[in-house]
Coordinates of C-alpha atoms and ligand atoms in Angstrom, one line a residue:
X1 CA -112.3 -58.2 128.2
X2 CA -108.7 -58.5 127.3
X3 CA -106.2 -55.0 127.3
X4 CA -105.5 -53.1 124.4
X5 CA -102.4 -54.4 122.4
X6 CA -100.2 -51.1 122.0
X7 CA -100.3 -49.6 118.4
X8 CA -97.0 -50.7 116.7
X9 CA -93.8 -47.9 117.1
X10 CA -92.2 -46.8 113.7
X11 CA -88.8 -46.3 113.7
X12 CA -89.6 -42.6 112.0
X13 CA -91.6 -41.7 115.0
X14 CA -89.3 -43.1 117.5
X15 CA -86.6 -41.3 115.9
X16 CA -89.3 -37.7 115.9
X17 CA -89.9 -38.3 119.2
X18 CA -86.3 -38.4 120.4
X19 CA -86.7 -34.6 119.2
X20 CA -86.4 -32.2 122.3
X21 CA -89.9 -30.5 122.4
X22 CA -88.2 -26.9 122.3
X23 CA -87.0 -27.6 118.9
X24 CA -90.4 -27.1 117.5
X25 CA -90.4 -23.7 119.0
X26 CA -86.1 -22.8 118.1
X27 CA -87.6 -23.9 114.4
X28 CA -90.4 -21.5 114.2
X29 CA -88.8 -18.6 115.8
X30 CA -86.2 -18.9 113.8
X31 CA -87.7 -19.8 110.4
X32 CA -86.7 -17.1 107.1
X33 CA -90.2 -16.9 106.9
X34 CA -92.4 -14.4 108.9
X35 CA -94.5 -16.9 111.2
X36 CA -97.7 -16.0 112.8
X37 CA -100.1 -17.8 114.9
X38 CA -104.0 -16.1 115.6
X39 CA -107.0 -17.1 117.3
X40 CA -110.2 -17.8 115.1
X41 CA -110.6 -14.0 115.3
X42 CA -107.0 -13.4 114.0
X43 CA -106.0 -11.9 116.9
X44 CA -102.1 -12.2 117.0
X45 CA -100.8 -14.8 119.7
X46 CA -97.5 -15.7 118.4
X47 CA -95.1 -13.8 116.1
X48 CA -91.7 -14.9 114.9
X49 CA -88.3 -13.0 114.5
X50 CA -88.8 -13.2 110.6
X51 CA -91.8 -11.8 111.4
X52 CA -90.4 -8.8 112.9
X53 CA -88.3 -8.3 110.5
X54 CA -90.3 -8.4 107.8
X55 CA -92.9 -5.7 109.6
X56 CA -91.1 -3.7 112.0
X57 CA -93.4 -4.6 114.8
X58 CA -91.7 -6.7 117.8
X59 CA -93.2 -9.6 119.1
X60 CA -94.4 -7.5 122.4
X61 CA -96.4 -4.9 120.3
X62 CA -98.1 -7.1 117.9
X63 CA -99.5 -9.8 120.1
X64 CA -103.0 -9.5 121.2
X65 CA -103.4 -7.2 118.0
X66 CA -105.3 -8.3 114.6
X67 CA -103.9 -9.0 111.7
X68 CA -105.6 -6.8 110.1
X69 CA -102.9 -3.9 111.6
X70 CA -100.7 -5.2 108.7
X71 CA -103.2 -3.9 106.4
X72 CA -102.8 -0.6 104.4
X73 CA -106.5 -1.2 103.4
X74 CA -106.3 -0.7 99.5
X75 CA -106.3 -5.1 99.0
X76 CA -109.3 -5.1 97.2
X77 CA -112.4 -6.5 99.8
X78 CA -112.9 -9.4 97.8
X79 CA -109.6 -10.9 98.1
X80 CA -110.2 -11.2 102.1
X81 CA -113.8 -12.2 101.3
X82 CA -112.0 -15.0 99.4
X83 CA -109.8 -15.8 102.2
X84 CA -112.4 -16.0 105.1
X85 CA -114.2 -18.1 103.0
X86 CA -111.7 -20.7 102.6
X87 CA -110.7 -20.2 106.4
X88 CA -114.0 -20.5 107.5
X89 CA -114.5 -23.9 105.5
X90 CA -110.9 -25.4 107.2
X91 CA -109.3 -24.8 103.9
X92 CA -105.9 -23.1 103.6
X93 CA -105.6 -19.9 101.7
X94 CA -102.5 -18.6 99.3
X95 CA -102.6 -15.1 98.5
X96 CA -101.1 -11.4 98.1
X97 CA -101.7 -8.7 99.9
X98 CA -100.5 -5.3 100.1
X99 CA -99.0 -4.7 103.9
X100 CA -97.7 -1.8 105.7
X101 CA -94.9 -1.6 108.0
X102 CA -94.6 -0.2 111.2
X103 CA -92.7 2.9 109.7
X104 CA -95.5 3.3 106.7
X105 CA -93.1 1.9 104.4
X106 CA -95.7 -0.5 101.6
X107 CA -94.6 -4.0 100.7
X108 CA -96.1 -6.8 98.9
X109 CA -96.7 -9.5 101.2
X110 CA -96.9 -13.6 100.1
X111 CA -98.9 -15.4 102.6
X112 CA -100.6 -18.7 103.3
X113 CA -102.5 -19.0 105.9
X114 CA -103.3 -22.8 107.6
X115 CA -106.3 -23.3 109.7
X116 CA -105.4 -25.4 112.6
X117 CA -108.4 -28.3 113.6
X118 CA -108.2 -30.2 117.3
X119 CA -109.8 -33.0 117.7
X120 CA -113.4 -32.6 117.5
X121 CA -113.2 -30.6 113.8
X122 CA -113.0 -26.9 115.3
X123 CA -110.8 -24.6 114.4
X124 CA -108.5 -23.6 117.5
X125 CA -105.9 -21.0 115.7
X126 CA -104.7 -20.2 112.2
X127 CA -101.3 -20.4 111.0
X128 CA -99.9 -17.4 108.9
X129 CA -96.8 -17.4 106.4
X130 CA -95.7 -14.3 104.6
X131 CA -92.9 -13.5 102.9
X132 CA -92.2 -9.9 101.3
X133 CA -92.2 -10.2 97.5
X134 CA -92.4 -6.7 96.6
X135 CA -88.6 -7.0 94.6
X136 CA -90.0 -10.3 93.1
X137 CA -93.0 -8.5 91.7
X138 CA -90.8 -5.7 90.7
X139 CA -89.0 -7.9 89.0
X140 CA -91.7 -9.6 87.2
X141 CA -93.8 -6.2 86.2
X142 CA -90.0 -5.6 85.0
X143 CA -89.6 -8.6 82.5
X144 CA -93.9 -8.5 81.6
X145 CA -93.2 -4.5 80.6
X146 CA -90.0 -6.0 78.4
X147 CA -91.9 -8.7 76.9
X148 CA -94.8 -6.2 76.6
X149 CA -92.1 -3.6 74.7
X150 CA -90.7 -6.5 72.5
X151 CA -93.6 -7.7 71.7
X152 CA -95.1 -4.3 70.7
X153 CA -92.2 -3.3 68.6
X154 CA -91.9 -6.6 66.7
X155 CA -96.0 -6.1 66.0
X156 CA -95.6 -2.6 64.5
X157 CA -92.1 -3.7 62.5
X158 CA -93.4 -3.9 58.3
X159 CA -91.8 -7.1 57.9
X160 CA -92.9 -10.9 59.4
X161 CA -91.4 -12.7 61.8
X162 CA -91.1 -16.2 63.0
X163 CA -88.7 -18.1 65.4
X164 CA -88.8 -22.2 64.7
X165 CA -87.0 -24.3 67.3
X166 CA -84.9 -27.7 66.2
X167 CA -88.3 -29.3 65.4
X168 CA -89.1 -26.4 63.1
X169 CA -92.0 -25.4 65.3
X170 CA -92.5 -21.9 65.3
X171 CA -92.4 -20.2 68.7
X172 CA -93.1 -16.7 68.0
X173 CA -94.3 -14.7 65.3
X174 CA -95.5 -11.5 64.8
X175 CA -98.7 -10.0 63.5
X176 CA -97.3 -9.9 60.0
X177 CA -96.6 -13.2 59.7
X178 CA -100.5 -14.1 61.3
X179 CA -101.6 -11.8 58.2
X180 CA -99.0 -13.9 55.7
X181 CA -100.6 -16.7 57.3
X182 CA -104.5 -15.6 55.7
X183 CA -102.7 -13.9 52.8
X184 CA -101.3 -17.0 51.1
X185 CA -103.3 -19.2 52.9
X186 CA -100.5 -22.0 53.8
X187 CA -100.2 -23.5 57.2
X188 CA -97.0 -22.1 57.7
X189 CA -95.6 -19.6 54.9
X190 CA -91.8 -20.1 57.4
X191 CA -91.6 -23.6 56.4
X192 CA -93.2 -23.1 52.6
X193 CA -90.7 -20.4 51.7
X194 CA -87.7 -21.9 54.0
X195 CA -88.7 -25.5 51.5
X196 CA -88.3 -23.8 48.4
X197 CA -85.0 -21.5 48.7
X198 CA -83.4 -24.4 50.7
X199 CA -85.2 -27.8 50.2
X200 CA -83.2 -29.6 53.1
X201 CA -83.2 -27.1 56.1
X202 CA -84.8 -29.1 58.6
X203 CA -81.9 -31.8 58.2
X204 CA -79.8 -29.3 57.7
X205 CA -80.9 -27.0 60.5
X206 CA -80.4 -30.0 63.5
X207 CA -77.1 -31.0 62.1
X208 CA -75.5 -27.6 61.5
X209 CA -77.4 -24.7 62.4
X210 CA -75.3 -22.0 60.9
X211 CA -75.7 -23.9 57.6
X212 CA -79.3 -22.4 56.8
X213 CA -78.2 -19.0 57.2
X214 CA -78.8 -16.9 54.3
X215 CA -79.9 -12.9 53.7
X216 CA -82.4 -11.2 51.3
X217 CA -83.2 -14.4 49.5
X218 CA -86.3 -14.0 47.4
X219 CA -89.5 -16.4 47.0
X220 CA -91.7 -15.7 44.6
X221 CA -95.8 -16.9 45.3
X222 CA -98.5 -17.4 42.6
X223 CA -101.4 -17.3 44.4
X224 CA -104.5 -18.5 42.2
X225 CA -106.6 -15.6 40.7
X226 CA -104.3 -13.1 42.7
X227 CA -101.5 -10.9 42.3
X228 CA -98.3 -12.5 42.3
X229 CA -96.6 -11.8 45.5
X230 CA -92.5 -11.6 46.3
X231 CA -91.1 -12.2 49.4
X232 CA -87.5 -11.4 50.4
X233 CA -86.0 -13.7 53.3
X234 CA -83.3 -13.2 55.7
X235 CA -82.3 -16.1 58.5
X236 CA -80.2 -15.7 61.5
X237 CA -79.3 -18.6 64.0
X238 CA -80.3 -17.6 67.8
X239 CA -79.9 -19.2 71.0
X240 CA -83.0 -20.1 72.9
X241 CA -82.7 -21.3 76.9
X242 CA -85.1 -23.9 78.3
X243 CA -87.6 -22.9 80.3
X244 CA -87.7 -26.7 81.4
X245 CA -87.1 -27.7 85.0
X246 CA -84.6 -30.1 83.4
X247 CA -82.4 -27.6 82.1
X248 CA -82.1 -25.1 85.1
X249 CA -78.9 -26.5 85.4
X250 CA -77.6 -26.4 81.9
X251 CA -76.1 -23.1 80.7
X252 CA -76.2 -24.2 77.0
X253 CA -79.2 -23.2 75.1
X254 CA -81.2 -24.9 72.0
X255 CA -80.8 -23.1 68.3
X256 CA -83.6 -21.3 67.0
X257 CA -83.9 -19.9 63.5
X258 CA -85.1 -17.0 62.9
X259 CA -86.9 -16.2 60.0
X260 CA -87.7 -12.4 58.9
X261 CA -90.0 -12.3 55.4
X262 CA -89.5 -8.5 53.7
X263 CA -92.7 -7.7 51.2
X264 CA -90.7 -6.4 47.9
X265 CA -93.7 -6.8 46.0
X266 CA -94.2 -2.9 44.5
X267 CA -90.4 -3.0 43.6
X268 CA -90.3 -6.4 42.4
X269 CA -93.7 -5.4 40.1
X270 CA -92.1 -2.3 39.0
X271 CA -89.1 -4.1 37.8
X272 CA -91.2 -6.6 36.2
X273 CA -93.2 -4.3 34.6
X274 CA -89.8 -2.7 32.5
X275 CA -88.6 -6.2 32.2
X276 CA -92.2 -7.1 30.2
X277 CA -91.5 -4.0 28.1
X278 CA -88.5 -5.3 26.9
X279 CA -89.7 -9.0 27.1
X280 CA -92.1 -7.6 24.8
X281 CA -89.5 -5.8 22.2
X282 CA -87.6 -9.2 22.2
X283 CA -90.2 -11.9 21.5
X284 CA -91.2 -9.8 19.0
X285 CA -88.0 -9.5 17.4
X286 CA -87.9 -13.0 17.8
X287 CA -90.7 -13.5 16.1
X288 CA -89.8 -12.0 13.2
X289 CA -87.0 -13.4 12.4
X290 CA -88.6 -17.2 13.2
X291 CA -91.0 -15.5 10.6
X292 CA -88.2 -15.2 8.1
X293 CA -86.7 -18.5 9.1
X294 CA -89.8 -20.6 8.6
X295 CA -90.6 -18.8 5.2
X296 CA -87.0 -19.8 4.3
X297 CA -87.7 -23.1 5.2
X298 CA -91.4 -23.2 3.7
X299 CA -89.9 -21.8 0.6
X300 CA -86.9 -24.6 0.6
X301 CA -89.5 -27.3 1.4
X302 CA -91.8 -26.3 -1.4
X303 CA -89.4 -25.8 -4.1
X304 CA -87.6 -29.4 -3.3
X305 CA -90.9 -31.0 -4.6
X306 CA -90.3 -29.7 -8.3
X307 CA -86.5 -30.4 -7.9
X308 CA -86.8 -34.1 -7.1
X309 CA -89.4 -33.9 -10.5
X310 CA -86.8 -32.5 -12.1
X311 CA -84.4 -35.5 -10.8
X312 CA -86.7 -38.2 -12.0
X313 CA -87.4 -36.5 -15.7
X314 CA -83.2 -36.6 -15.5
X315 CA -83.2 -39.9 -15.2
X316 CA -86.0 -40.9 -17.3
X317 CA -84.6 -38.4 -19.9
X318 CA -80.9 -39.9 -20.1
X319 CA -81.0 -42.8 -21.7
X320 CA -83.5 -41.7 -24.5
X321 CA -82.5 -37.7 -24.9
X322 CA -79.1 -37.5 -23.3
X323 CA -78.8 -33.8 -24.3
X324 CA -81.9 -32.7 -23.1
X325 CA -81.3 -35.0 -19.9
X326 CA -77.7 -32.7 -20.0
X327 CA -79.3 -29.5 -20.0
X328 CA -81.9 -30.6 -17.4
X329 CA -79.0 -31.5 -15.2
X330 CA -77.1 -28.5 -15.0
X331 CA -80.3 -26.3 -14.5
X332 CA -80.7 -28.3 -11.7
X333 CA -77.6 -28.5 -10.5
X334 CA -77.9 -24.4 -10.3
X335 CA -81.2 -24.6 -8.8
X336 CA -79.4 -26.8 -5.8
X337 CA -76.6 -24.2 -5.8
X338 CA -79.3 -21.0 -5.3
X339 CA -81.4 -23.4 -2.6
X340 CA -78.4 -23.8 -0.9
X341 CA -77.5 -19.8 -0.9
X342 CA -80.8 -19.7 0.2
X343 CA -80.2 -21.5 3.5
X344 CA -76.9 -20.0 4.0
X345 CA -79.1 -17.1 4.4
X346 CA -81.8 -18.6 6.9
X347 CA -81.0 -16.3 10.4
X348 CA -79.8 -18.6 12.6
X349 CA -81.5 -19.2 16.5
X350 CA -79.7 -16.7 18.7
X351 CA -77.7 -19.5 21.2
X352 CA -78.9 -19.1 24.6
X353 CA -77.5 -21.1 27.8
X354 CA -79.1 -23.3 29.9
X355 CA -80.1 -21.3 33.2
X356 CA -82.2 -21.9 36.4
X357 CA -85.7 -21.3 35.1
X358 CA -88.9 -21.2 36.8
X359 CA -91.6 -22.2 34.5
X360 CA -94.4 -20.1 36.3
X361 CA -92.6 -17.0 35.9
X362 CA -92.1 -18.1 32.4
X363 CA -95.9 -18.7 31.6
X364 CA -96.7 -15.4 33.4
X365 CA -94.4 -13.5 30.9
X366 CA -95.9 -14.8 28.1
X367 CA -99.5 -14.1 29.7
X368 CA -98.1 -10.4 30.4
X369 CA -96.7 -10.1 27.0
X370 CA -100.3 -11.5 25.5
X371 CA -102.2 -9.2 27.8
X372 CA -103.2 -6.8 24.8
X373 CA -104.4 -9.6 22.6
X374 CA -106.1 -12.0 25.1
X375 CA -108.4 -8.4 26.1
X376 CA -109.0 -7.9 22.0
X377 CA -109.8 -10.9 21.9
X378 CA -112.1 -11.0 24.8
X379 CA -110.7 -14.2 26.3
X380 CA -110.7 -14.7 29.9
X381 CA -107.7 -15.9 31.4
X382 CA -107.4 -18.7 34.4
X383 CA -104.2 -18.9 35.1
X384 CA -103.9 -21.9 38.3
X385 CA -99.8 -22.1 39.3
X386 CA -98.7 -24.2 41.6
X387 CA -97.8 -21.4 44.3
X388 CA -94.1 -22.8 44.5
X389 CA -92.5 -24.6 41.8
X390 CA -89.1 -26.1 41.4
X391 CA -86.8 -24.7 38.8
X392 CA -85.1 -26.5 35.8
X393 CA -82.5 -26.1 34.0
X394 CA -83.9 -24.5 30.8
X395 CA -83.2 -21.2 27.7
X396 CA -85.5 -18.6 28.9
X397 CA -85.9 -17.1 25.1
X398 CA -87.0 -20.7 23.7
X399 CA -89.6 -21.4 26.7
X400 CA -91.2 -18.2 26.2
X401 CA -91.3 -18.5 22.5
X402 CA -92.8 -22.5 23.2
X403 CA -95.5 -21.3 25.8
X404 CA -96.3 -18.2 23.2
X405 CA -97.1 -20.6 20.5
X406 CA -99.4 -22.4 22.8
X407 CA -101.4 -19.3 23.5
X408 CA -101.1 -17.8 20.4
X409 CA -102.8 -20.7 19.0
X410 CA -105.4 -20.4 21.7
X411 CA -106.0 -17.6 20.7
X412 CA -106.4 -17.9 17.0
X413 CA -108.9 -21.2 17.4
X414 CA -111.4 -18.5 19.8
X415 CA -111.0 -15.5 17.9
X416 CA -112.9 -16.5 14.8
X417 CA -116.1 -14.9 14.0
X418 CA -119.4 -15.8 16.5
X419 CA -117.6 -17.9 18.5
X420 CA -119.2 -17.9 21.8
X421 CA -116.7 -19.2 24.8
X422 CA -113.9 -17.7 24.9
X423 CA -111.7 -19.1 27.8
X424 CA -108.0 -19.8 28.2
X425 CA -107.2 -21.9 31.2
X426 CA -103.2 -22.3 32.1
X427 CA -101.7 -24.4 35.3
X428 CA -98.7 -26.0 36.5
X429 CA -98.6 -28.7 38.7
X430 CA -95.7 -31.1 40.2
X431 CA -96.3 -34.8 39.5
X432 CA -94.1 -37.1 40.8
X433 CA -90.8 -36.0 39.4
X434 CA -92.1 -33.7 36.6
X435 CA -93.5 -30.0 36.4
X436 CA -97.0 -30.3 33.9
X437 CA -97.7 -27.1 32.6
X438 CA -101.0 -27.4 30.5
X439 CA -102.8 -24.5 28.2
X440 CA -106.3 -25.3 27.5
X441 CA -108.6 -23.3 24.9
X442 CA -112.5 -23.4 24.7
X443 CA -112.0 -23.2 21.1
X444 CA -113.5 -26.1 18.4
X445 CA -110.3 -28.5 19.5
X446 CA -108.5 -30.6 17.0
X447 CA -109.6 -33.6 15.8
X448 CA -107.7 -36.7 17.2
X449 CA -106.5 -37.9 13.6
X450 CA -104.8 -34.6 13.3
X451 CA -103.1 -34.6 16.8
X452 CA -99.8 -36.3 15.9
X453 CA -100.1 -34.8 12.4
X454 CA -100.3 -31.0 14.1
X455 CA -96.2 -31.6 15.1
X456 CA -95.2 -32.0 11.4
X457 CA -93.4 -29.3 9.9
X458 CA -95.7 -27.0 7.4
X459 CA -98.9 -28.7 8.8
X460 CA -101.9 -26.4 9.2
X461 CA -105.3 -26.9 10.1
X462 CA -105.9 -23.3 9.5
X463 CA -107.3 -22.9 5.9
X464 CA -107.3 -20.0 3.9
X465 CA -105.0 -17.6 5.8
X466 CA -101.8 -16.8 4.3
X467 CA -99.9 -16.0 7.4
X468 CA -100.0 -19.7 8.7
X469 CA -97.4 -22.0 7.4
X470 CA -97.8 -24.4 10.2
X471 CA -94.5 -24.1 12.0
X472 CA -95.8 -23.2 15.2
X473 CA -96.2 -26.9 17.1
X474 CA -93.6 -28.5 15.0
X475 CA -90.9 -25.6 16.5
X476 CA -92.9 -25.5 19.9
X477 CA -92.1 -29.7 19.9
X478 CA -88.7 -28.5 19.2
X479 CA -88.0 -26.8 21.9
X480 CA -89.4 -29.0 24.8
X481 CA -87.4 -32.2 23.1
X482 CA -84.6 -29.8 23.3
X483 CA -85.5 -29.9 27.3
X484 CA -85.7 -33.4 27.7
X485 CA -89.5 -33.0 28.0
X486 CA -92.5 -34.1 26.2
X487 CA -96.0 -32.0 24.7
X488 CA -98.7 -33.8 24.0
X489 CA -102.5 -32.4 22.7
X490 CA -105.3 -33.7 23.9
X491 CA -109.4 -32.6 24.5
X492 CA -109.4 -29.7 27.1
X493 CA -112.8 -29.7 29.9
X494 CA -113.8 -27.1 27.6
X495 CA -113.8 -29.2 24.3
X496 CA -111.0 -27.0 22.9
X497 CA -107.5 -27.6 22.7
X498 CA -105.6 -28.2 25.3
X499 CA -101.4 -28.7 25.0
X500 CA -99.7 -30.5 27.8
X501 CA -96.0 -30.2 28.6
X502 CA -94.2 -32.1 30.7
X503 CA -90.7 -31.5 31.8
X504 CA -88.9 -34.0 34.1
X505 CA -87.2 -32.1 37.3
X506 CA -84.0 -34.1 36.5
X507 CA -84.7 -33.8 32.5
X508 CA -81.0 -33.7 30.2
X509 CA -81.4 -30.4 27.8
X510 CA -79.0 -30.6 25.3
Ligands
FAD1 P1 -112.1 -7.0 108.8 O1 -113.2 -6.4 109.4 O2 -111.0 -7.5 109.6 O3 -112.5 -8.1 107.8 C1 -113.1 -7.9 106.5 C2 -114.0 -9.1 106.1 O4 -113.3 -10.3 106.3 C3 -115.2 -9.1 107.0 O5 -116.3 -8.3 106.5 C4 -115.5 -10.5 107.0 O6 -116.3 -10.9 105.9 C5 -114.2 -11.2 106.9 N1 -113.7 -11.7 108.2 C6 -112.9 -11.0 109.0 N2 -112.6 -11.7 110.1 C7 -113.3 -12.9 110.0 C8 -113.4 -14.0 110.8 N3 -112.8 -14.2 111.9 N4 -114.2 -15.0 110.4 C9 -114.9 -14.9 109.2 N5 -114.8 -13.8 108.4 C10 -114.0 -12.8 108.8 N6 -104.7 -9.1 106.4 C11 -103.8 -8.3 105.9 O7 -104.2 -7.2 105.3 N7 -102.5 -8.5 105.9 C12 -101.9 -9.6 106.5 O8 -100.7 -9.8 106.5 C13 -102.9 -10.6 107.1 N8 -102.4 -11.7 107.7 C14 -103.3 -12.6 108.3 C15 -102.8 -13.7 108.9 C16 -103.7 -14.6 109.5 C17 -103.2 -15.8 110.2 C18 -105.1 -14.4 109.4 C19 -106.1 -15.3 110.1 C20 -105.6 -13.2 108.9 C21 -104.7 -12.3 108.2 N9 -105.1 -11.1 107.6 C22 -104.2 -10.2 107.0 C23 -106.6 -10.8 107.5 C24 -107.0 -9.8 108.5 O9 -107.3 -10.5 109.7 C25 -108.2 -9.0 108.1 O10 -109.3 -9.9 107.8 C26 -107.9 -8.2 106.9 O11 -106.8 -7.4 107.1 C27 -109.1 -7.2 106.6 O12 -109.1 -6.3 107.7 P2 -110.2 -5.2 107.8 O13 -110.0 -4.4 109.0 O14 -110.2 -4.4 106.5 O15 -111.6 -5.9 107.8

């Protein structure tokens, strides 16, 4: 049998075994940490300066003692039953227990404790660690009781919260917003409201924080089938620090915005409900005076017909009765001269300028305005806005009139005698680069052959009723050309009517 080659010599343990054996021993007694070494009954055999320090019992009184003298015996049982456990099965333990000191003083104590194995797999002594983290905890039942406060008084404040961080993530809320959240029923009502009062915020918000700040802006949501909800928001730029390892070093924090949401709903319906009133007062007055203006007109349009008879008898009359033809003439010439009195008289459109308009508010005006005739009429009203919908430039006076017509035509094709369904339908939706607002009847429709005749001035489907003169669509036309947008009619789901609008976001009123 040949000899054993020696195992190879690393330099690392040539290098660990130039290491004077006392070392060990200096390093241990010496350690910050309070050091202990028991038998498998943790019976104290070793006890480091640290350790003395940290329980008041010198290395002379402790050894031969248990452990357990550290023990103020209120560490709930199950936490050594834990331990023993793991020290029985050669595994180390991490823990804390409550100690007491040689003088009775209480302290928190952090400890590990490391079963040490010899060769044949049995456990010869256990290594103990502590270290007293009684400030530590302080500390931490400190900073748990803030975030407990905080958190408590941000819950019970009447308004929503949410912080988002540069990629608009929100970080903390409150329970308001969580309720906002089911109210409206959108992912994230911080993002939807921060998209429509400042479309570019998240571009915006990386590249210059302080340019989204703004206060008491105010949203307003149409939520289908529900009550119409304002909400007035207020953001404020904040500096958030890392919790990262990454950033332990870096003093400079990360913006975060934060967004509070105010519910001004019961104002906001209390002002709305004065501003209906005199909505009301002014459409009517309006009204009135279209009333006057299209009778004008009607009147004008209607008495040309006989006039231009008159100008052909004229001619037909002058060469063979040039006196008659004479007398012909200047009776018409007079009756030009009264027409044109006559529209010198027609009231003219009260101008209006172009403002920001939001067509859902618009639609809901004329609903609120209609309210007492829809309910004589026993319609049923869907109204379906797009919750949040771009503004255009628009007259507020002529869209109302426009989306009036459009119901009030509704409502004349239902309300006739025995008719059975009675249902108005309204939405608004954003296609591509236009709003489409569309008002649909369940009445008897109009026939397709009539559809581009319906715009024409003094046209009237209606028969028999003297109040129609068949302005309504022709005006109603007139006012969404003067918008840059276009109405069409069309066959509703119902197999009424329904009108279409369409206004481009970019659309040119003149
Ligand atoms: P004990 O009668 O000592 O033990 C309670 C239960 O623990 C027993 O019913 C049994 O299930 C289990 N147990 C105890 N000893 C053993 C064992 N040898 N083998 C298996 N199971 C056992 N305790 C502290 O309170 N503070 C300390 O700082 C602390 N440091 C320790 C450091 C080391 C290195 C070791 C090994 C133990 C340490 N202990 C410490 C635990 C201590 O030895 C006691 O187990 C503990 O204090 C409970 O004491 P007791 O008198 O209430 O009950």
């Amino acid at each position: 049998m040949s000899a054993a080659q020696p195992a190879p010599v690393s330099p690392l343990s040539t290098l660990a075994s130039a290491l004077p054996p006392e070392v060990y021993r200096q390093v241990v007694d010496q350690a910050d940490i309070a050091i202990s070494i028991t038998d498998p009954k943790a019976r104290i055999l070793f006890a480091n300066e640290a350790f003395t320090r940290t329980t008041g019992y010198s290395a002379d009184e402790i050894v031969g003692k248990n452990e357990s003298v550290l023990s103020n015996h209120t560490t709930p049982p199950e936490i050594y039953k834990a331990m023993w456990t793991s020290l029985v099965a050669q595994r180390p333990w991490s823990g804390k227990l409550l100690n007491r000191r040689k003088d009775g003083a209480l302290y928190l104590a952090e400890l590990t404790i490391t079963p040490v194995v010899d060769a044949q797999g049995k456990t010869t002594h256990f290594l103990g660690m502590h270290r007293d983290v009684t400030e530590l905890h302080r500390l931490e039942r400190m900073v748990r009781n803030q975030k407990h406060l905080i958190e408590s008084v941000v819950d019970a404040a009447p308004m929503a919260f949410a912080l988002l961080d540069t990629t608009a993530r929100v970080i903390l809320d409150n329970q308001e917003y969580k309720k906002l959240v089911s109210d409206l029923q959108v992912k994230e009502p911080a993002h939807h409201l921060l998209d429509s009062l400042q479309p570019h915020w998240r571009e915006q918000f990386v590249g210059d924080p302080q340019s989204c700040l703004f206060a008491a802006r105010e949203a307003r949501i149409d939520r289908p089938a529900g009550r119409a909800r304002w909400l007035s928001v207020t953001t404020s730029v904040i500096d958030i620090h890392s919790d990262c390892a990454d950033s332990y070093f870096c003093a400079a924090g990360q913006p975060g915005l934060l967004v509070v949401i105010a519910d001004v709903t019961i104002l906001r319906e209390e002002q709305e409900r004065t501003r209906a009133a005199v909505l009301q007062a002014v459409l009517a007055e309006e009204e009135r005076t279209a009333a006057i203006r299209e009778g004008f007109s009607a009147a004008i349009f209607r008495l040309e017909e006989p006039m231009n008879v008159m100008a052909s008898a004229i001619s037909v009359l002058q060469r063979r009765d040039p006196a008659s033809a004479g007398i012909l003439q200047q009776a018409l010439a007079s009756s030009r001269e009264h027409m044109e009195s006559l529209r010198q008289v027609i009231p003219p459109s009260p101008p209006e300028i172009l403002v920001s308009v939001n067509l859902n508010e618009i639609v809901r005006d004329v609903l609120a305005v209609s309210t007492p005739r829809l309910l004589g009429a026993g319609i049923v009203v869907d109204w379906q806005p797009t919750p949040t919908l771009p503004p255009i430039l628009g007259r507020p006076l002529q869209l109302r009139m426009l989306f009036k017509a459009l119901v009030d035509n509704a409502i004349e094709a239902m309300n006739v005698k025995g008719w059975k369904r009675r249902e108005l339908s309204l939405t608004s939706t954003v296609e591509r680069d236009c709003i489409v607002v569309a008002v649909m009847d369940t009445g008897p429709g109009i026939p397709v052959e009539w559809r581009h005749k319906a715009f024409e001035p003094f046209f009237t489907a209606k028969s028999g009723s003297g109040r129609h003169i068949g302005t309504g669509l022709s005006r109603a036309q007139q006012v969404v050309a003067d918008h840059g947008g276009i109405i069409d009619l069309d066959e509703s789901p119902g197999g009424g009517c329904a009108a279409i609008v369409e206004f481009r976001l970019d659309g040119d009123p003149i």
